[in-house]
Amino acid sequence: MENSPTTLGSKGLINKHEFLRVIIQCLYSLGYKKSASCLEIESGVRYKSIEFDLLESQILSGDWDDCIDTLNKIKDVKDDTRSSVLFLVFKQCFLEYLNRGDDSLALSVLQKRVPTLHMSNETVHKLAYNILALKEMELGKLDEDVISELRKRLVMELGKQLPPPIVLPERRLEHLVETSVTAQIDSCIYHNSQDAVLLYEDHCCGRDQIPTETVQVMDNDKLTMKHVLRSHQNPVSFVAWSPDDTKLLTCGNLEVLKLWDVETGTCKHTFGDHGFTISSCAWFPDSKRIVCGSSDPEKGICMWDCDGNEMKAWRGMRMPKVLDLAVTSDGENLISIFSDKEIRILNLRTNAEQVIFEEHSITSLSVSIDSKFFIVNLNSQEIHLRDVAGKWAKPLKYTGHKQNKYVIRSCFGGINSMFIASGSENTQVYIWNRKSSTPIEVLSGHSMTVNSVSWNPKRPLMLASASDDHTIRIWGPSQSNKIQPAETST
């Protein structure tokens, strides 16, 4: 039974002996020791390998020479792994010899055994210093219970370092199942739920997990006006809500930046003067600080508090004009778009800066809610996804939408920002799964260019789109696959 080549599964990929070992390990780890022991007896398969069983016995009994000999005889162990586990054994030997007063044996381990492992002098000196320090503090006189506990810890440490099949990695069956579930979620293009995935069936979400149907159309006739914010002298082209939803920033071409109280509709502060034109602005996650960029290179980028006090500024003759900017939701990074094609990522804590160049003009910028990624819309009819940390050599690219003449804004959405949505000049809304360059959904409903989209951060099944047709559409999950209640007769 031990060496049986019998396999399991329809494809014959599962070795029966290995399968039983991981099941037995799982039963032990879950606390079902009697069941695990019964399965070992009935199947003839042991959870622990013969080599590790012998090692454990030798360590717990303090049979160090045989333990070292066993470790040296184990096959298919890399040299650095063997040296590492032998070092742990020598360390325990050294401690125990000193503890019982065998200084000559302890010195022999240090002078003859340890050097064969080719450890650095610093490591050897540190070992000797630490253990001798314990002895000088009279902590070296350890009783049998303490020695026994140290040996058990050594067994556990060797179990973590020795490779399979000598030792099974901890909770191997749980890891295999979790890996399978994760792979199914990753391959599910519509996955958009935090609900637990059932093990009883293969996982696969349907279209009803993302917004694909119009549930509401809002126009001037259906919207109730709360406030009219009057103060700007020129058209407003940029609006930014504070993260706590209590304040609003507005700016536009040849305009100043204004801060509004959402509840009362009053202007709380005007930043700069009419010579200081703002092209874009963004909030910090605390809703107490803002940052704005100017199309005037001499004005650059400024950070203010809500009372109008300038906290920091980046400006100068060499500063390109700022087209768009965003602050990551962790407040760590400021991402700015300069002169059409240049992206700069500034770490506000370390002042480290990355500079990225695109081949085509950038029209908008959006950051994922986890602060790890950002997307830019290009007038080449592509959306590029990049990592904020700057580890990727190339961006992920998404195509299908139409963008030639107008500013089109895209956004992240869904659970873990796994989706990207964008407007389009052909009246449609496009949705991609981040792992696929082609759209998984194309939503029709608007009659003119869709300029902007916004995925609800609290409701992963809700998406809003704004269009030149003067309407805002709210999109929700498809109802076509839902069972309709039967009509009842009276």
XYZ file of C-alpha atoms in Angstrom:
490
model
C 0.000 0.000 0.000
C 2.861 2.367 0.913
C 4.406 2.287 -2.559
C 1.231 1.658 -4.536
C 1.149 3.624 -7.826
C -2.647 3.744 -7.694
C -4.045 7.067 -8.836
C -7.364 8.795 -8.298
C -9.506 11.174 -10.315
C -10.904 10.975 -13.835
C -7.582 12.112 -15.298
C -5.396 9.960 -13.059
C -3.483 12.956 -11.756
C -3.878 12.305 -8.029
C -1.530 9.872 -6.334
C -3.598 7.853 -3.857
C -0.818 7.581 -1.263
C -0.158 11.337 -1.312
C -3.889 12.044 -1.183
C -4.304 9.903 1.929
C -1.309 11.566 3.610
C -2.745 15.062 3.199
C -6.170 13.874 4.420
C -4.612 12.327 7.521
C -2.604 15.511 8.135
C -5.799 17.544 7.829
C -7.616 15.334 10.341
C -4.781 15.737 12.840
C -4.672 19.528 12.365
C -8.451 19.760 12.876
C -8.157 17.825 16.129
C -9.668 14.524 14.915
C -6.775 12.437 16.220
C -8.700 9.166 16.611
C -10.087 9.372 13.088
C -6.631 10.189 11.719
C -5.068 7.260 13.578
C -7.789 4.870 12.367
C -7.247 5.983 8.764
C -3.495 5.431 9.130
C -4.088 1.883 10.361
C -6.749 1.021 7.773
C -4.891 2.501 4.795
C -1.373 1.582 5.833
C -0.312 5.152 5.068
C 1.541 7.166 7.690
C 1.138 10.930 7.954
C 4.806 11.297 8.922
C 7.504 9.904 6.654
C 9.834 7.207 7.969
C 12.766 9.638 7.874
C 11.021 12.362 9.843
C 9.560 9.873 12.326
C 13.095 8.667 13.026
C 14.422 12.223 13.287
C 11.703 13.175 15.763
C 12.504 10.149 17.941
C 16.232 10.925 17.901
C 15.745 14.603 18.752
C 13.302 14.015 21.584
C 15.651 11.453 23.131
C 18.717 13.655 22.632
C 20.479 11.132 20.366
C 22.394 13.829 18.531
C 24.994 11.726 16.690
C 22.335 9.509 15.130
C 20.179 12.561 14.407
C 23.022 14.227 12.503
C 23.747 10.975 10.671
C 20.062 10.674 9.643
C 19.995 14.234 8.341
C 23.128 13.629 6.275
C 21.647 10.479 4.719
C 18.328 12.005 3.620
C 18.289 12.282 -0.171
C 16.985 15.088 -2.396
C 17.685 17.844 0.119
C 19.409 20.979 -1.143
C 22.783 21.753 0.414
C 21.664 25.084 1.874
C 18.582 23.444 3.444
C 20.675 20.634 4.907
C 23.142 23.153 6.329
C 20.330 25.195 7.813
C 18.688 22.285 9.638
C 22.051 20.894 10.803
C 22.888 24.312 12.220
C 19.681 24.211 14.285
C 20.608 20.758 15.587
C 24.176 21.866 16.425
C 22.744 24.879 18.230
C 20.596 22.614 20.416
C 23.578 20.284 21.010
C 25.755 23.203 22.024
C 23.133 24.486 24.456
C 22.544 21.090 26.068
C 26.248 20.278 26.436
C 26.839 23.615 28.157
C 23.761 23.088 30.314
C 25.090 19.822 31.719
C 28.651 21.152 32.076
C 30.268 19.370 29.107
C 32.193 22.442 27.973
C 34.659 20.383 25.911
C 31.865 18.767 23.901
C 30.198 22.147 23.437
C 33.495 23.599 22.212
C 33.948 20.641 19.855
C 30.541 21.342 18.285
C 31.480 24.980 17.811
C 34.972 24.304 16.448
C 34.460 21.129 14.397
C 30.801 20.617 13.574
C 29.558 24.128 12.795
C 32.438 25.122 10.444
C 31.534 22.217 8.102
C 28.294 24.050 7.279
C 30.175 27.021 5.781
C 28.197 29.511 7.873
C 29.471 33.061 8.139
C 31.775 33.900 11.039
C 29.215 36.433 12.197
C 26.550 33.715 12.530
C 28.865 31.412 14.485
C 30.059 34.214 16.778
C 26.476 35.295 17.417
C 25.499 31.742 18.363
C 28.385 31.404 20.803
C 27.833 34.861 22.299
C 24.099 34.376 22.870
C 24.386 30.986 24.530
C 27.429 31.877 26.635
C 25.613 35.002 27.764
C 22.760 32.803 28.991
C 25.201 30.687 30.958
C 26.850 33.711 32.588
C 23.420 34.919 33.674
C 22.843 31.481 35.238
C 19.991 30.894 32.861
C 21.919 27.983 31.396
C 20.862 25.579 34.158
C 17.710 24.396 32.458
C 15.569 21.656 33.936
C 14.372 18.626 31.983
C 10.973 20.106 31.194
C 12.555 23.152 29.540
C 14.991 20.959 27.580
C 12.078 18.774 26.450
C 10.156 21.823 25.270
C 13.192 23.128 23.346
C 13.541 19.758 21.594
C 9.868 19.840 20.584
C 10.384 23.302 19.145
C 13.383 21.994 17.206
C 11.228 19.214 15.722
C 8.660 21.798 14.660
C 11.327 24.030 13.119
C 12.807 21.136 11.149
C 9.298 20.284 9.988
C 9.026 23.764 8.490
C 12.382 23.625 6.693
C 12.652 20.083 5.363
C 11.047 19.626 1.936
C 8.264 17.253 0.890
C 7.796 14.330 0.794
C 9.934 14.127 3.951
C 7.593 16.599 5.613
C 4.238 17.840 4.380
C 3.782 21.621 4.327
C 1.441 22.767 7.089
C -2.301 22.496 6.322
C -1.587 21.124 2.866
C -5.161 20.046 2.066
C -6.547 23.448 3.093
C -3.985 25.122 0.861
C -4.913 22.914 -2.114
C -8.632 23.592 -1.704
C -8.034 27.319 -1.201
C -5.857 27.425 -4.312
C -8.588 25.689 -6.318
C -11.261 28.100 -5.058
C -9.023 31.094 -5.788
C -8.354 29.826 -9.316
C -12.083 29.465 -9.946
C -12.725 32.999 -8.669
C -9.871 34.361 -10.802
C -11.264 32.695 -13.920
C -14.786 34.010 -13.243
C -15.061 37.197 -15.311
C -18.227 38.349 -13.524
C -17.142 37.674 -9.932
C -18.290 40.644 -7.885
C -19.312 39.334 -4.471
C -17.772 38.944 -1.037
C -20.032 36.001 -0.186
C -18.301 32.734 0.661
C -17.767 30.393 -2.294
C -19.421 26.997 -1.816
C -17.224 23.903 -2.023
C -20.133 21.749 -3.162
C -20.024 22.984 -6.758
C -17.697 24.718 -9.197
C -17.878 28.484 -8.898
C -19.199 30.569 -11.780
C -20.966 33.951 -11.567
C -23.484 35.181 -14.117
C -24.102 38.605 -15.658
C -26.388 39.452 -12.756
C -23.278 40.111 -10.640
C -22.449 43.374 -12.424
C -24.561 46.346 -13.559
C -25.800 45.719 -17.122
C -29.331 47.171 -17.279
C -30.690 50.680 -16.838
C -32.700 50.885 -13.617
C -33.192 54.649 -13.616
C -32.830 57.547 -16.043
C -32.364 60.954 -14.464
C -32.867 64.197 -16.383
C -33.856 67.744 -15.492
C -37.520 66.772 -15.183
C -36.844 63.997 -12.663
C -34.183 65.632 -10.509
C -35.024 67.743 -7.481
C -32.781 70.776 -7.185
C -31.235 71.193 -3.757
C -28.857 74.107 -4.312
C -27.644 76.375 -7.080
C -23.984 77.134 -6.470
C -23.450 80.632 -7.849
C -20.062 82.303 -7.676
C -17.981 81.225 -10.650
C -17.570 83.680 -13.519
C -16.703 81.075 -16.154
C -17.906 77.543 -17.011
C -17.181 74.858 -14.403
C -15.524 71.742 -15.816
C -14.325 69.864 -12.729
C -16.147 68.769 -9.554
C -14.744 66.700 -6.669
C -16.735 65.405 -3.673
C -14.928 65.063 -0.355
C -14.539 61.473 0.901
C -16.924 62.226 3.792
C -19.538 63.669 1.342
C -19.876 66.961 3.258
C -17.915 69.251 0.943
C -17.545 69.933 -2.760
C -14.717 71.414 -4.841
C -15.409 73.142 -8.158
C -13.100 74.630 -10.751
C -12.971 75.232 -14.488
C -11.155 76.782 -17.388
C -9.817 80.234 -16.418
C -11.438 79.831 -13.011
C -10.459 79.766 -9.348
C -11.070 76.836 -6.991
C -14.068 77.031 -4.669
C -15.028 74.954 -1.636
C -18.745 74.459 -0.942
C -20.739 73.154 2.012
C -22.990 70.443 0.569
C -25.710 70.802 3.204
C -26.147 74.576 3.024
C -24.889 75.269 -0.493
C -22.676 78.116 0.721
C -19.177 78.828 -0.548
C -16.817 78.240 2.382
C -13.603 79.363 0.696
C -12.101 80.560 -2.579
C -8.540 79.433 -3.175
C -6.183 81.792 -4.954
C -7.258 84.782 -6.998
C -8.513 85.211 -10.516
C -4.970 85.016 -11.793
C -4.630 81.525 -10.337
C -6.483 79.203 -12.686
C -7.077 75.605 -11.617
C -7.237 72.721 -14.084
C -7.895 69.874 -11.628
C -8.205 69.157 -7.917
C -8.396 66.204 -5.522
C -9.080 65.409 -1.879
C -6.904 63.686 0.650
C -8.653 60.754 2.398
C -9.102 62.727 5.649
C -11.367 65.293 3.855
C -9.299 68.022 5.532
C -6.694 68.664 2.843
C -6.890 69.292 -0.874
C -4.428 69.441 -3.717
C -4.873 71.258 -7.000
C -2.954 71.703 -10.218
C -2.788 74.651 -12.567
C -2.418 74.827 -16.323
C -0.050 77.739 -15.624
C 3.466 76.256 -15.156
C 4.425 79.041 -12.734
C 1.557 78.123 -10.397
C 2.303 74.379 -10.364
C 0.662 72.207 -7.713
C -0.522 73.404 -4.288
C -1.715 71.630 -1.162
C -4.125 73.500 1.129
C -6.193 72.845 4.203
C -9.913 73.666 4.074
C -9.299 77.097 5.590
C -7.108 78.145 2.673
C -3.738 77.784 4.379
C -1.092 76.643 1.932
C 0.650 73.566 3.353
C 2.962 72.717 0.486
C 3.639 73.721 -3.105
C 5.491 72.407 -6.125
C 6.069 75.159 -8.635
C 8.731 76.702 -10.858
C 9.544 77.661 -14.399
C 10.355 74.058 -15.341
C 7.056 72.723 -14.007
C 4.879 71.547 -16.933
C 1.202 72.418 -16.983
C -0.952 70.077 -14.893
C -3.861 68.419 -16.710
C -5.175 66.044 -14.033
C -4.187 64.699 -10.639
C -5.311 62.281 -7.922
C -4.324 61.259 -4.404
C -4.340 57.547 -3.549
C -6.896 56.610 -0.902
C -4.144 55.797 1.607
C -2.819 59.369 1.241
C 0.648 58.080 0.327
C 0.997 59.101 -3.319
C 0.146 62.056 -5.534
C -0.330 61.089 -9.178
C -0.246 63.917 -11.726
C -0.664 64.197 -15.474
C 1.644 66.781 -17.082
C 1.699 68.163 -20.621
C -0.583 65.559 -22.204
C 1.722 62.522 -22.096
C 3.683 62.583 -18.837
C 2.704 60.807 -15.597
C 4.468 61.578 -12.320
C 3.950 59.595 -9.126
C 5.214 61.392 -6.025
C 5.464 59.558 -2.712
C 4.417 62.250 -0.256
C 6.223 60.572 2.638
C 9.631 59.895 1.038
C 9.508 62.426 -1.856
C 10.566 59.613 -4.213
C 9.233 60.229 -7.712
C 8.490 58.068 -10.734
C 8.094 59.503 -14.222
C 6.211 57.591 -16.930
C 5.735 58.674 -20.545
C 2.827 57.666 -22.758
C 2.987 57.794 -26.556
C -0.465 59.371 -26.885
C -2.281 62.196 -25.119
C -3.875 61.414 -21.750
C -7.385 62.706 -21.136
C -8.207 61.417 -17.638
C -6.885 59.629 -14.572
C -8.489 57.313 -11.994
C -7.044 55.441 -8.980
C -8.223 52.130 -7.517
C -9.730 52.178 -4.038
C -6.906 49.999 -2.661
C -4.302 52.581 -3.842
C -2.383 49.925 -5.802
C -3.358 50.757 -9.386
C -4.346 53.629 -11.646
C -5.787 53.940 -15.138
C -5.443 56.624 -17.782
C -7.622 57.184 -20.833
C -5.719 57.937 -24.034
C -6.991 59.565 -27.205
C -5.600 56.535 -29.066
C -8.746 54.686 -27.931
C -6.890 52.739 -25.236
C -7.049 52.623 -21.452
C -3.783 51.788 -19.693
C -3.613 50.165 -16.253
C -0.404 50.616 -14.245
C 0.729 49.780 -10.723
C 1.433 52.679 -8.382
C 4.563 50.975 -7.015
C 6.130 51.064 -10.484
C 7.076 47.377 -10.627
C 5.427 46.636 -13.974
C 7.547 47.092 -17.082
C 4.481 47.583 -19.297
C 0.874 48.584 -18.667
C -2.169 46.389 -19.208
C -4.216 47.731 -22.095
C -7.971 47.820 -22.700
C -9.638 48.561 -26.022
C -13.043 48.550 -27.667
C -14.451 51.947 -26.746
C -14.348 54.988 -29.033
C -12.413 58.125 -28.103
C -10.995 60.600 -30.597
C -12.187 64.145 -29.906
C -13.575 64.419 -26.371
C -12.481 63.923 -22.791
C -13.756 60.515 -21.701
C -13.444 59.463 -18.077
C -13.162 55.884 -16.837
C -13.222 54.360 -13.356
C -12.531 51.253 -11.311
C -15.425 49.356 -9.796
C -16.727 46.240 -8.107
C -15.210 44.148 -5.341
C -11.453 44.805 -5.041
C -11.672 47.193 -8.024
C -11.678 44.180 -10.343
C -13.620 45.963 -13.092
C -12.988 48.996 -15.278
C -15.811 51.033 -16.790
C -15.565 53.790 -19.368
C -17.747 56.075 -21.398
C -17.408 56.285 -25.163
C -18.074 58.609 -28.077
C -20.384 56.012 -29.676
C -23.072 56.496 -26.938
C -22.213 53.282 -25.085
C -20.714 52.282 -21.741
C -17.957 49.656 -21.726
C -17.044 47.288 -18.883
C -13.856 45.192 -18.674
C -12.672 42.636 -16.179
C -9.183 43.824 -15.261
C -7.715 40.537 -16.498
C -9.079 40.846 -20.017
C -8.236 43.489 -22.625
C -11.612 43.134 -24.371
C -14.928 44.295 -22.872
C -17.138 41.782 -21.119
C -20.171 44.077 -21.463
C -21.216 46.944 -23.735
C -24.205 48.870 -22.356
C -26.582 50.735 -24.654
C -29.084 53.392 -23.645
C -27.614 56.852 -24.107
C -28.142 58.717 -27.384
C -24.977 60.839 -27.393
C -21.370 60.677 -26.180
C -20.964 59.206 -22.681
C -18.412 61.484 -21.011
C -18.065 60.003 -17.563
C -18.875 56.952 -15.462
C -18.820 56.341 -11.712
C -19.064 52.957 -9.990
C -20.645 53.130 -6.546
C -17.898 52.305 -3.996
C -20.412 51.047 -1.434
C -22.765 49.192 -3.788
C -20.740 47.024 -6.200
C -23.821 46.362 -8.368
C -24.501 50.051 -9.125
C -22.934 52.141 -11.884
C -23.773 55.670 -13.059
C -23.054 57.218 -16.466
C -23.371 60.810 -17.685
C -23.897 61.789 -21.303
C -24.174 64.727 -23.672
C -27.805 63.671 -24.092
C -28.396 65.535 -20.785
C -29.224 62.370 -18.830
C -27.629 60.343 -16.088
C -28.301 56.620 -16.208
C -28.126 54.352 -13.171
C -27.245 50.793 -14.109
C -27.999 47.695 -12.032
C -27.817 43.906 -12.395
C -29.805 42.121 -15.074
C -33.237 40.919 -13.972
C -33.808 38.669 -16.992
C -32.434 35.566 -15.311
C -34.438 36.076 -12.137
C -37.562 33.932 -11.675
C -40.678 36.064 -11.819
C -43.431 35.362 -9.283
C -46.364 33.415 -10.732
C -49.664 35.200 -11.155
C -52.284 34.187 -8.621
C -55.963 33.828 -9.508
C -58.781 34.941 -7.268
